[in-house]
Amino acid sequence: MKKEGLAKHNILEPLKAFTPARIALGRAGTGIPLKAFQAFKLAHAHARDAVYSELDIDGLNEKLSVFDLPVIHLHSAAAYREQYLQRPDLGRKLNEESAEEIKKYYSPCDVAIVIADGLSAMAVNNQVVKLVKSLLALLQDANFQTAPLTLVKQGRVAIADEIGLALGARLSLIIIGERPGLSSGYSAGVYITYQPKPGLTDECRNCVSNIHAQGLSGKIAAEKIFYLIQEAFKYKQTGITLKDNQLLLP
């Protein structure tokens, strides 16, 4: 066999053009080539950076202010990042100060938009403004009443249940940084819950995920979320009983 190695003859090689997944890496002896190994280590480092990244509160506050909605700053019961990672239960509820603060904004409305760092604040910093802009335009055109925007530090998905109930919203959605992978550490997801209240679990939600520069665009994600919101109000439910039938043939 010639010295150019197996990677050049790998039958999976053409598929690399269609996916960022680590396929057709080749091999060096019993391991992978040094270049592929270094790329893996770099991707892992980026993922760790994403987990420990922080919301750009000042920058987001300025960018979100153009939507002419109050922006409320809240914090979960997880006081700091390490505690957030070790105690998921604390990330699902507001701390005492935030729970008191949000009571001031109660007013019956249709949709509450919650923004939280989750496991990648970088994703939220990069994706949220375009997504909120497209989504608010659709909601306002349809005459949905929206609650003030909320920015939550150290938040997990279920914290939107408490916030939605406190704001008097019929439906809550949370835009949150997804768990970083080795292909993208900057992906955001959106979870939608009809009639939010503390104690709900994940089967009560619909999710639109993979929102990032190489994934779902903010505009397309907003259209899918808006469709699901309309369906949620139509059938008065979200979760495993609410199916996405948008692209099915009649």
C-alpha positions as protocol buffer text, in pm:
chain_id: "A"
residue {
  index: 1
  type: MET
  ca { x: 0 y: 0 z: 0 }
}
residue {
  index: 2
  type: LYS
  ca { x: 125 y: 349 z: -83 }
}
residue {
  index: 3
  type: LYS
  ca { x: 221 y: 591 z: 198 }
}
residue {
  index: 4
  type: GLU
  ca { x: -52 y: 849 z: 119 }
}
residue {
  index: 5
  type: GLY
  ca { x: -266 y: 665 z: 384 }
}
residue {
  index: 6
  type: LEU
  ca { x: -621 y: 544 z: 416 }
}
residue {
  index: 7
  type: ALA
  ca { x: -790 y: 885 z: 461 }
}
residue {
  index: 8
  type: LYS
  ca { x: -763 y: 967 z: 87 }
}
residue {
  index: 9
  type: HIS
  ca { x: -940 y: 642 z: 0 }
}
residue {
  index: 10
  type: ASN
  ca { x: -1211 y: 654 z: 267 }
}
residue {
  index: 11
  type: ILE
  ca { x: -1549 y: 583 z: 107 }
}
residue {
  index: 12
  type: LEU
  ca { x: -1713 y: 833 z: 345 }
}
residue {
  index: 13
  type: GLU
  ca { x: -1492 y: 1118 z: 225 }
}
residue {
  index: 14
  type: PRO
  ca { x: -1752 y: 1268 z: -17 }
}
residue {
  index: 15
  type: LEU
  ca { x: -2008 y: 1288 z: 266 }
}
residue {
  index: 16
  type: LYS
  ca { x: -1794 y: 1539 z: 457 }
}
residue {
  index: 17
  type: ALA
  ca { x: -1929 y: 1809 z: 227 }
}
residue {
  index: 18
  type: PHE
  ca { x: -2276 y: 1760 z: 379 }
}
residue {
  index: 19
  type: THR
  ca { x: -2207 y: 1749 z: 753 }
}
residue {
  index: 20
  type: PRO
  ca { x: -1980 y: 1900 z: 1017 }
}
residue {
  index: 21
  type: ALA
  ca { x: -1983 y: 1560 z: 1193 }
}
residue {
  index: 22
  type: ARG
  ca { x: -1643 y: 1398 z: 1241 }
}
residue {
  index: 23
  type: ILE
  ca { x: -1645 y: 1135 z: 969 }
}
residue {
  index: 24
  type: ALA
  ca { x: -1371 y: 1008 z: 738 }
}
residue {
  index: 25
  type: LEU
  ca { x: -1096 y: 1136 z: 967 }
}
residue {
  index: 26
  type: GLY
  ca { x: -845 y: 875 z: 853 }
}
residue {
  index: 27
  type: ARG
  ca { x: -607 y: 714 z: 1099 }
}
residue {
  index: 28
  type: ALA
  ca { x: -248 y: 719 z: 1209 }
}
residue {
  index: 29
  type: GLY
  ca { x: -150 y: 378 z: 1337 }
}
residue {
  index: 30
  type: THR
  ca { x: -425 y: 284 z: 1585 }
}
residue {
  index: 31
  type: GLY
  ca { x: -531 y: 644 z: 1646 }
}
residue {
  index: 32
  type: ILE
  ca { x: -666 y: 938 z: 1450 }
}
residue {
  index: 33
  type: PRO
  ca { x: -434 y: 1180 z: 1268 }
}
residue {
  index: 34
  type: LEU
  ca { x: -281 y: 1462 z: 1474 }
}
residue {
  index: 35
  type: LYS
  ca { x: -470 y: 1733 z: 1284 }
}
residue {
  index: 36
  type: ALA
  ca { x: -807 y: 1571 z: 1355 }
}
residue {
  index: 37
  type: PHE
  ca { x: -711 y: 1518 z: 1720 }
}
residue {
  index: 38
  type: GLN
  ca { x: -617 y: 1884 z: 1761 }
}
residue {
  index: 39
  type: ALA
  ca { x: -943 y: 1992 z: 1594 }
}
residue {
  index: 40
  type: PHE
  ca { x: -1133 y: 1777 z: 1845 }
}
residue {
  index: 41
  type: LYS
  ca { x: -950 y: 1932 z: 2140 }
}
residue {
  index: 42
  type: LEU
  ca { x: -1017 y: 2282 z: 2005 }
}
residue {
  index: 43
  type: ALA
  ca { x: -1389 y: 2209 z: 1964 }
}
residue {
  index: 44
  type: HIS
  ca { x: -1401 y: 2073 z: 2319 }
}
residue {
  index: 45
  type: ALA
  ca { x: -1236 y: 2390 z: 2448 }
}
residue {
  index: 46
  type: HIS
  ca { x: -1492 y: 2606 z: 2264 }
}
residue {
  index: 47
  type: ALA
  ca { x: -1774 y: 2402 z: 2420 }
}
residue {
  index: 48
  type: ARG
  ca { x: -1632 y: 2459 z: 2769 }
}
residue {
  index: 49
  type: ASP
  ca { x: -1599 y: 2831 z: 2697 }
}
residue {
  index: 50
  type: ALA
  ca { x: -1965 y: 2841 z: 2591 }
}
residue {
  index: 51
  type: VAL
  ca { x: -2081 y: 2678 z: 2915 }
}
residue {
  index: 52
  type: TYR
  ca { x: -1899 y: 2939 z: 3123 }
}
residue {
  index: 53
  type: SER
  ca { x: -1988 y: 3237 z: 2901 }
}
residue {
  index: 54
  type: GLU
  ca { x: -2205 y: 3516 z: 3042 }
}
residue {
  index: 55
  type: LEU
  ca { x: -2503 y: 3709 z: 2915 }
}
residue {
  index: 56
  type: ASP
  ca { x: -2408 y: 4047 z: 2773 }
}
residue {
  index: 57
  type: ILE
  ca { x: -2670 y: 4221 z: 2985 }
}
residue {
  index: 58
  type: ASP
  ca { x: -2579 y: 4579 z: 2887 }
}
residue {
  index: 59
  type: GLY
  ca { x: -2550 y: 4499 z: 2517 }
}
residue {
  index: 60
  type: LEU
  ca { x: -2873 y: 4297 z: 2509 }
}
residue {
  index: 61
  type: ASN
  ca { x: -3060 y: 4560 z: 2710 }
}
residue {
  index: 62
  type: GLU
  ca { x: -2962 y: 4826 z: 2458 }
}
residue {
  index: 63
  type: LYS
  ca { x: -3049 y: 4613 z: 2154 }
}
residue {
  index: 64
  type: LEU
  ca { x: -3381 y: 4491 z: 2299 }
}
residue {
  index: 65
  type: SER
  ca { x: -3489 y: 4843 z: 2397 }
}
residue {
  index: 66
  type: VAL
  ca { x: -3573 y: 4918 z: 2031 }
}
residue {
  index: 67
  type: PHE
  ca { x: -3875 y: 4688 z: 2058 }
}
residue {
  index: 68
  type: ASP
  ca { x: -4056 y: 4935 z: 2286 }
}
residue {
  index: 69
  type: LEU
  ca { x: -4121 y: 4679 z: 2559 }
}
residue {
  index: 70
  type: PRO
  ca { x: -3994 y: 4692 z: 2917 }
}
residue {
  index: 71
  type: VAL
  ca { x: -3694 y: 4464 z: 2977 }
}
residue {
  index: 72
  type: ILE
  ca { x: -3697 y: 4304 z: 3324 }
}
residue {
  index: 73
  type: HIS
  ca { x: -3372 y: 4166 z: 3467 }
}
residue {
  index: 74
  type: LEU
  ca { x: -3416 y: 3853 z: 3676 }
}
residue {
  index: 75
  type: HIS
  ca { x: -3197 y: 3589 z: 3841 }
}
residue {
  index: 76
  type: SER
  ca { x: -3262 y: 3227 z: 3922 }
}
residue {
  index: 77
  type: ALA
  ca { x: -3207 y: 3074 z: 4265 }
}
residue {
  index: 78
  type: ALA
  ca { x: -2865 y: 2950 z: 4147 }
}
residue {
  index: 79
  type: ALA
  ca { x: -2633 y: 3217 z: 4285 }
}
residue {
  index: 80
  type: TYR
  ca { x: -2327 y: 3142 z: 4070 }
}
residue {
  index: 81
  type: ARG
  ca { x: -2224 y: 2930 z: 3769 }
}
residue {
  index: 82
  type: GLU
  ca { x: -2080 y: 2630 z: 3950 }
}
residue {
  index: 83
  type: GLN
  ca { x: -2393 y: 2604 z: 4163 }
}
residue {
  index: 84
  type: TYR
  ca { x: -2607 y: 2635 z: 3849 }
}
residue {
  index: 85
  type: LEU
  ca { x: -2426 y: 2340 z: 3691 }
}
residue {
  index: 86
  type: GLN
  ca { x: -2445 y: 2122 z: 4002 }
}
residue {
  index: 87
  type: ARG
  ca { x: -2803 y: 2211 z: 4107 }
}
residue {
  index: 88
  type: PRO
  ca { x: -3037 y: 2213 z: 3805 }
}
residue {
  index: 89
  type: ASP
  ca { x: -3335 y: 2252 z: 4039 }
}
residue {
  index: 90
  type: LEU
  ca { x: -3216 y: 2599 z: 4145 }
}
residue {
  index: 91
  type: GLY
  ca { x: -3197 y: 2714 z: 3784 }
}
residue {
  index: 92
  type: ARG
  ca { x: -3565 y: 2631 z: 3739 }
}
residue {
  index: 93
  type: LYS
  ca { x: -3697 y: 2890 z: 3986 }
}
residue {
  index: 94
  type: LEU
  ca { x: -3645 y: 3259 z: 4057 }
}
residue {
  index: 95
  type: ASN
  ca { x: -3459 y: 3383 z: 4362 }
}
residue {
  index: 96
  type: GLU
  ca { x: -3664 y: 3568 z: 4624 }
}
residue {
  index: 97
  type: GLU
  ca { x: -3575 y: 3915 z: 4498 }
}
residue {
  index: 98
  type: SER
  ca { x: -3673 y: 3838 z: 4137 }
}
residue {
  index: 99
  type: ALA
  ca { x: -3993 y: 3661 z: 4244 }
}
residue {
  index: 100
  type: GLU
  ca { x: -4099 y: 3982 z: 4423 }
}
residue {
  index: 101
  type: GLU
  ca { x: -3986 y: 4208 z: 4139 }
}
residue {
  index: 102
  type: ILE
  ca { x: -4185 y: 4036 z: 3868 }
}
residue {
  index: 103
  type: LYS
  ca { x: -4512 y: 4068 z: 4061 }
}
residue {
  index: 104
  type: LYS
  ca { x: -4511 y: 4439 z: 3971 }
}
residue {
  index: 105
  type: TYR
  ca { x: -4561 y: 4355 z: 3603 }
}
residue {
  index: 106
  type: TYR
  ca { x: -4864 y: 4126 z: 3626 }
}
residue {
  index: 107
  type: SER
  ca { x: -5114 y: 4204 z: 3352 }
}
residue {
  index: 108
  type: PRO
  ca { x: -5317 y: 3943 z: 3160 }
}
residue {
  index: 109
  type: CYS
  ca { x: -5164 y: 3895 z: 2814 }
}
residue {
  index: 110
  type: ASP
  ca { x: -5113 y: 3632 z: 2546 }
}
residue {
  index: 111
  type: VAL
  ca { x: -4738 y: 3564 z: 2522 }
}
residue {
  index: 112
  type: ALA
  ca { x: -4442 y: 3609 z: 2758 }
}
residue {
  index: 113
  type: ILE
  ca { x: -4096 y: 3598 z: 2596 }
}
residue {
  index: 114
  type: VAL
  ca { x: -3826 y: 3488 z: 2838 }
}
residue {
  index: 115
  type: ILE
  ca { x: -3455 y: 3501 z: 2749 }
}
residue {
  index: 116
  type: ALA
  ca { x: -3208 y: 3297 z: 2956 }
}
residue {
  index: 117
  type: ASP
  ca { x: -2842 y: 3201 z: 2931 }
}
residue {
  index: 118
  type: GLY
  ca { x: -2892 y: 2827 z: 2979 }
}
residue {
  index: 119
  type: LEU
  ca { x: -2578 y: 2632 z: 2888 }
}
residue {
  index: 120
  type: SER
  ca { x: -2448 y: 2877 z: 2628 }
}
residue {
  index: 121
  type: ALA
  ca { x: -2490 y: 3250 z: 2690 }
}
residue {
  index: 122
  type: MET
  ca { x: -2283 y: 3303 z: 2374 }
}
residue {
  index: 123
  type: ALA
  ca { x: -2566 y: 3153 z: 2171 }
}
residue {
  index: 124
  type: VAL
  ca { x: -2817 y: 3393 z: 2324 }
}
residue {
  index: 125
  type: ASN
  ca { x: -2588 y: 3693 z: 2281 }
}
residue {
  index: 126
  type: ASN
  ca { x: -2549 y: 3609 z: 1911 }
}
residue {
  index: 127
  type: GLN
  ca { x: -2895 y: 3490 z: 1812 }
}
residue {
  index: 128
  type: VAL
  ca { x: -3162 y: 3646 z: 2030 }
}
residue {
  index: 129
  type: VAL
  ca { x: -3207 y: 3993 z: 1880 }
}
residue {
  index: 130
  type: LYS
  ca { x: -3278 y: 3873 z: 1523 }
}
residue {
  index: 131
  type: LEU
  ca { x: -3511 y: 3606 z: 1655 }
}
residue {
  index: 132
  type: VAL
  ca { x: -3706 y: 3842 z: 1884 }
}
residue {
  index: 133
  type: LYS
  ca { x: -3734 y: 4102 z: 1607 }
}
residue {
  index: 134
  type: SER
  ca { x: -3887 y: 3853 z: 1361 }
}
residue {
  index: 135
  type: LEU
  ca { x: -4111 y: 3694 z: 1623 }
}
residue {
  index: 136
  type: LEU
  ca { x: -4247 y: 4020 z: 1767 }
}
residue {
  index: 137
  type: ALA
  ca { x: -4336 y: 4141 z: 1418 }
}
residue {
  index: 138
  type: LEU
  ca { x: -4543 y: 3827 z: 1359 }
}
residue {
  index: 139
  type: LEU
  ca { x: -4711 y: 3845 z: 1701 }
}
residue {
  index: 140
  type: GLN
  ca { x: -4797 y: 4212 z: 1668 }
}
residue {
  index: 141
  type: ASP
  ca { x: -4937 y: 4169 z: 1317 }
}
residue {
  index: 142
  type: ALA
  ca { x: -5167 y: 3901 z: 1459 }
}
residue {
  index: 143
  type: ASN
  ca { x: -5269 y: 4132 z: 1750 }
}
residue {
  index: 144
  type: PHE
  ca { x: -5124 y: 3909 z: 2020 }
}
residue {
  index: 145
  type: GLN
  ca { x: -5059 y: 4098 z: 2344 }
}
residue {
  index: 146
  type: THR
  ca { x: -4705 y: 4045 z: 2468 }
}
residue {
  index: 147
  type: ALA
  ca { x: -4568 y: 4075 z: 2822 }
}
residue {
  index: 148
  type: PRO
  ca { x: -4249 y: 4268 z: 2904 }
}
residue {
  index: 149
  type: LEU
  ca { x: -3933 y: 4091 z: 2791 }
}
residue {
  index: 150
  type: THR
  ca { x: -3741 y: 3917 z: 3069 }
}
residue {
  index: 151
  type: LEU
  ca { x: -3366 y: 3853 z: 3081 }
}
residue {
  index: 152
  type: VAL
  ca { x: -3273 y: 3575 z: 3324 }
}
residue {
  index: 153
  type: LYS
  ca { x: -2927 y: 3487 z: 3449 }
}
residue {
  index: 154
  type: GLN
  ca { x: -2850 y: 3125 z: 3545 }
}
residue {
  index: 155
  type: GLY
  ca { x: -3188 y: 3016 z: 3408 }
}
residue {
  index: 156
  type: ARG
  ca { x: -3311 y: 2675 z: 3289 }
}
residue {
  index: 157
  type: VAL
  ca { x: -3610 y: 2596 z: 3070 }
}
residue {
  index: 158
  type: ALA
  ca { x: -3871 y: 2550 z: 3344 }
}
residue {
  index: 159
  type: ILE
  ca { x: -3811 y: 2894 z: 3491 }
}
residue {
  index: 160
  type: ALA
  ca { x: -4034 y: 3032 z: 3213 }
}
residue {
  index: 161
  type: ASP
  ca { x: -4329 y: 2856 z: 3379 }
}
residue {
  index: 162
  type: GLU
  ca { x: -4299 y: 3065 z: 3694 }
}
residue {
  index: 163
  type: ILE
  ca { x: -4235 y: 3383 z: 3495 }
}
residue {
  index: 164
  type: GLY
  ca { x: -4525 y: 3326 z: 3255 }
}
residue {
  index: 165
  type: LEU
  ca { x: -4767 y: 3268 z: 3542 }
}
residue {
  index: 166
  type: ALA
  ca { x: -4642 y: 3573 z: 3732 }
}
residue {
  index: 167
  type: LEU
  ca { x: -4684 y: 3794 z: 3426 }
}
residue {
  index: 168
  type: GLY
  ca { x: -5037 y: 3667 z: 3357 }
}
residue {
  index: 169
  type: ALA
  ca { x: -4944 y: 3515 z: 3018 }
}
residue {
  index: 170
  type: ARG
  ca { x: -5155 y: 3248 z: 2846 }
}
residue {
  index: 171
  type: LEU
  ca { x: -4838 y: 3107 z: 2690 }
}
residue {
  index: 172
  type: SER
  ca { x: -4470 y: 3142 z: 2767 }
}
residue {
  index: 173
  type: LEU
  ca { x: -4168 y: 3078 z: 2550 }
}
residue {
  index: 174
  type: ILE
  ca { x: -3808 y: 3077 z: 2654 }
}
residue {
  index: 175
  type: ILE
  ca { x: -3512 y: 3145 z: 2426 }
}
residue {
  index: 176
  type: ILE
  ca { x: -3217 y: 2968 z: 2583 }
}
residue {
  index: 177
  type: GLY
  ca { x: -2862 y: 2858 z: 2504 }
}
residue {
  index: 178
  type: GLU
  ca { x: -2850 y: 2486 z: 2424 }
}
residue {
  index: 179
  type: ARG
  ca { x: -2598 y: 2241 z: 2565 }
}
residue {
  index: 180
  type: PRO
  ca { x: -2284 y: 2293 z: 2349 }
}
residue {
  index: 181
  type: GLY
  ca { x: -2182 y: 2017 z: 2114 }
}
residue {
  index: 182
  type: LEU
  ca { x: -1852 y: 1961 z: 1938 }
}
residue {
  index: 183
  type: SER
  ca { x: -1990 y: 2099 z: 1611 }
}
residue {
  index: 184
  type: SER
  ca { x: -2146 y: 2416 z: 1751 }
}
residue {
  index: 185
  type: GLY
  ca { x: -2125 y: 2579 z: 2092 }
}
residue {
  index: 186
  type: TYR
  ca { x: -2349 y: 2868 z: 1992 }
}
residue {
  index: 187
  type: SER
  ca { x: -2688 y: 2711 z: 1927 }
}
residue {
  index: 188
  type: ALA
  ca { x: -3009 y: 2848 z: 2081 }
}
residue {
  index: 189
  type: GLY
  ca { x: -3337 y: 2668 z: 2140 }
}
residue {
  index: 190
  type: VAL
  ca { x: -3692 y: 2783 z: 2212 }
}
residue {
  index: 191
  type: TYR
  ca { x: -3939 y: 2601 z: 2438 }
}
residue {
  index: 192
  type: ILE
  ca { x: -4310 y: 2687 z: 2418 }
}
residue {
  index: 193
  type: THR
  ca { x: -4557 y: 2615 z: 2699 }
}
residue {
  index: 194
  type: TYR
  ca { x: -4932 y: 2677 z: 2700 }
}
residue {
  index: 195
  type: GLN
  ca { x: -5078 y: 2787 z: 3036 }
}
residue {
  index: 196
  type: PRO
  ca { x: -4741 y: 2794 z: 3214 }
}
residue {
  index: 197
  type: LYS
  ca { x: -4723 y: 2721 z: 3584 }
}
residue {
  index: 198
  type: PRO
  ca { x: -4459 y: 2575 z: 3817 }
}
residue {
  index: 199
  type: GLY
  ca { x: -4450 y: 2196 z: 3828 }
}
residue {
  index: 200
  type: LEU
  ca { x: -4487 y: 2130 z: 3456 }
}
residue {
  index: 201
  type: THR
  ca { x: -4237 y: 1894 z: 3294 }
}
residue {
  index: 202
  type: ASP
  ca { x: -4084 y: 1874 z: 2948 }
}
residue {
  index: 203
  type: GLU
  ca { x: -4361 y: 1671 z: 2785 }
}
residue {
  index: 204
  type: CYS
  ca { x: -4578 y: 1984 z: 2822 }
}
residue {
  index: 205
  type: ARG
  ca { x: -4356 y: 2186 z: 2584 }
}
residue {
  index: 206
  type: ASN
  ca { x: -4279 y: 2214 z: 2215 }
}
residue {
  index: 207
  type: CYS
  ca { x: -3921 y: 2288 z: 2114 }
}
residue {
  index: 208
  type: VAL
  ca { x: -3760 y: 2459 z: 1816 }
}
residue {
  index: 209
  type: SER
  ca { x: -3386 y: 2399 z: 1832 }
}
residue {
  index: 210
  type: ASN
  ca { x: -3059 y: 2436 z: 1643 }
}
residue {
  index: 211
  type: ILE
  ca { x: -3090 y: 2812 z: 1591 }
}
residue {
  index: 212
  type: HIS
  ca { x: -2748 y: 2945 z: 1491 }
}
residue {
  index: 213
  type: ALA
  ca { x: -2551 y: 3079 z: 1197 }
}
residue {
  index: 214
  type: GLN
  ca { x: -2500 y: 2737 z: 1035 }
}
residue {
  index: 215
  type: GLY
  ca { x: -2838 y: 2602 z: 1147 }
}
residue {
  index: 216
  type: LEU
  ca { x: -3190 y: 2742 z: 1157 }
}
residue {
  index: 217
  type: SER
  ca { x: -3198 y: 3116 z: 1086 }
}
residue {
  index: 218
  type: GLY
  ca { x: -3376 y: 3355 z: 1323 }
}
residue {
  index: 219
  type: LYS
  ca { x: -3639 y: 3438 z: 1061 }
}
residue {
  index: 220
  type: ILE
  ca { x: -3726 y: 3075 z: 982 }
}
residue {
  index: 221
  type: ALA
  ca { x: -3723 y: 2985 z: 1351 }
}
residue {
  index: 222
  type: ALA
  ca { x: -3961 y: 3274 z: 1427 }
}
residue {
  index: 223
  type: GLU
  ca { x: -4203 y: 3152 z: 1159 }
}
residue {
  index: 224
  type: LYS
  ca { x: -4204 y: 2800 z: 1304 }
}
residue {
  index: 225
  type: ILE
  ca { x: -4250 y: 2932 z: 1659 }
}
residue {
  index: 226
  type: PHE
  ca { x: -4535 y: 3156 z: 1546 }
}
residue {
  index: 227
  type: TYR
  ca { x: -4704 y: 2861 z: 1377 }
}
residue {
  index: 228
  type: LEU
  ca { x: -4677 y: 2656 z: 1698 }
}
residue {
  index: 229
  type: ILE
  ca { x: -4814 y: 2945 z: 1905 }
}
residue {
  index: 230
  type: GLN
  ca { x: -5118 y: 2969 z: 1680 }
}
residue {
  index: 231
  type: GLU
  ca { x: -5172 y: 2594 z: 1705 }
}
residue {
  index: 232
  type: ALA
  ca { x: -5131 y: 2607 z: 2083 }
}
residue {
  index: 233
  type: PHE
  ca { x: -5404 y: 2868 z: 2118 }
}
residue {
  index: 234
  type: LYS
  ca { x: -5624 y: 2682 z: 1869 }
}
residue {
  index: 235
  type: TYR
  ca { x: -5602 y: 2349 z: 2052 }
}
residue {
  index: 236
  type: LYS
  ca { x: -5530 y: 2493 z: 2401 }
}
residue {
  index: 237
  type: GLN
  ca { x: -5229 y: 2272 z: 2457 }
}
residue {
  index: 238
  type: THR
  ca { x: -4860 y: 2225 z: 2389 }
}
residue {
  index: 239
  type: GLY
  ca { x: -4624 y: 1933 z: 2430 }
}
residue {
  index: 240
  type: ILE
  ca { x: -4650 y: 1577 z: 2309 }
}
residue {
  index: 241
  type: THR
  ca { x: -5017 y: 1621 z: 2215 }
}
residue {
  index: 242
  type: LEU
  ca { x: -4948 y: 1919 z: 1985 }
}
residue {
  index: 243
  type: LYS
  ca { x: -4795 y: 1802 z: 1657 }
}
residue {
  index: 244
  type: ASP
  ca { x: -4618 y: 2005 z: 1391 }
}
residue {
  index: 245
  type: ASN
  ca { x: -4832 y: 1937 z: 1083 }
}
residue {
  index: 246
  type: GLN
  ca { x: -4730 y: 2250 z: 895 }
}
residue {
  index: 247
  type: LEU
  ca { x: -4561 y: 2079 z: 599 }
}
residue {
  index: 248
  type: LEU
  ca { x: -4785 y: 1775 z: 570 }
}
residue {
  index: 249
  type: LEU
  ca { x: -4972 y: 1725 z: 246 }
}
residue {
  index: 250
  type: PRO
  ca { x: -5351 y: 1776 z: 267 }
}
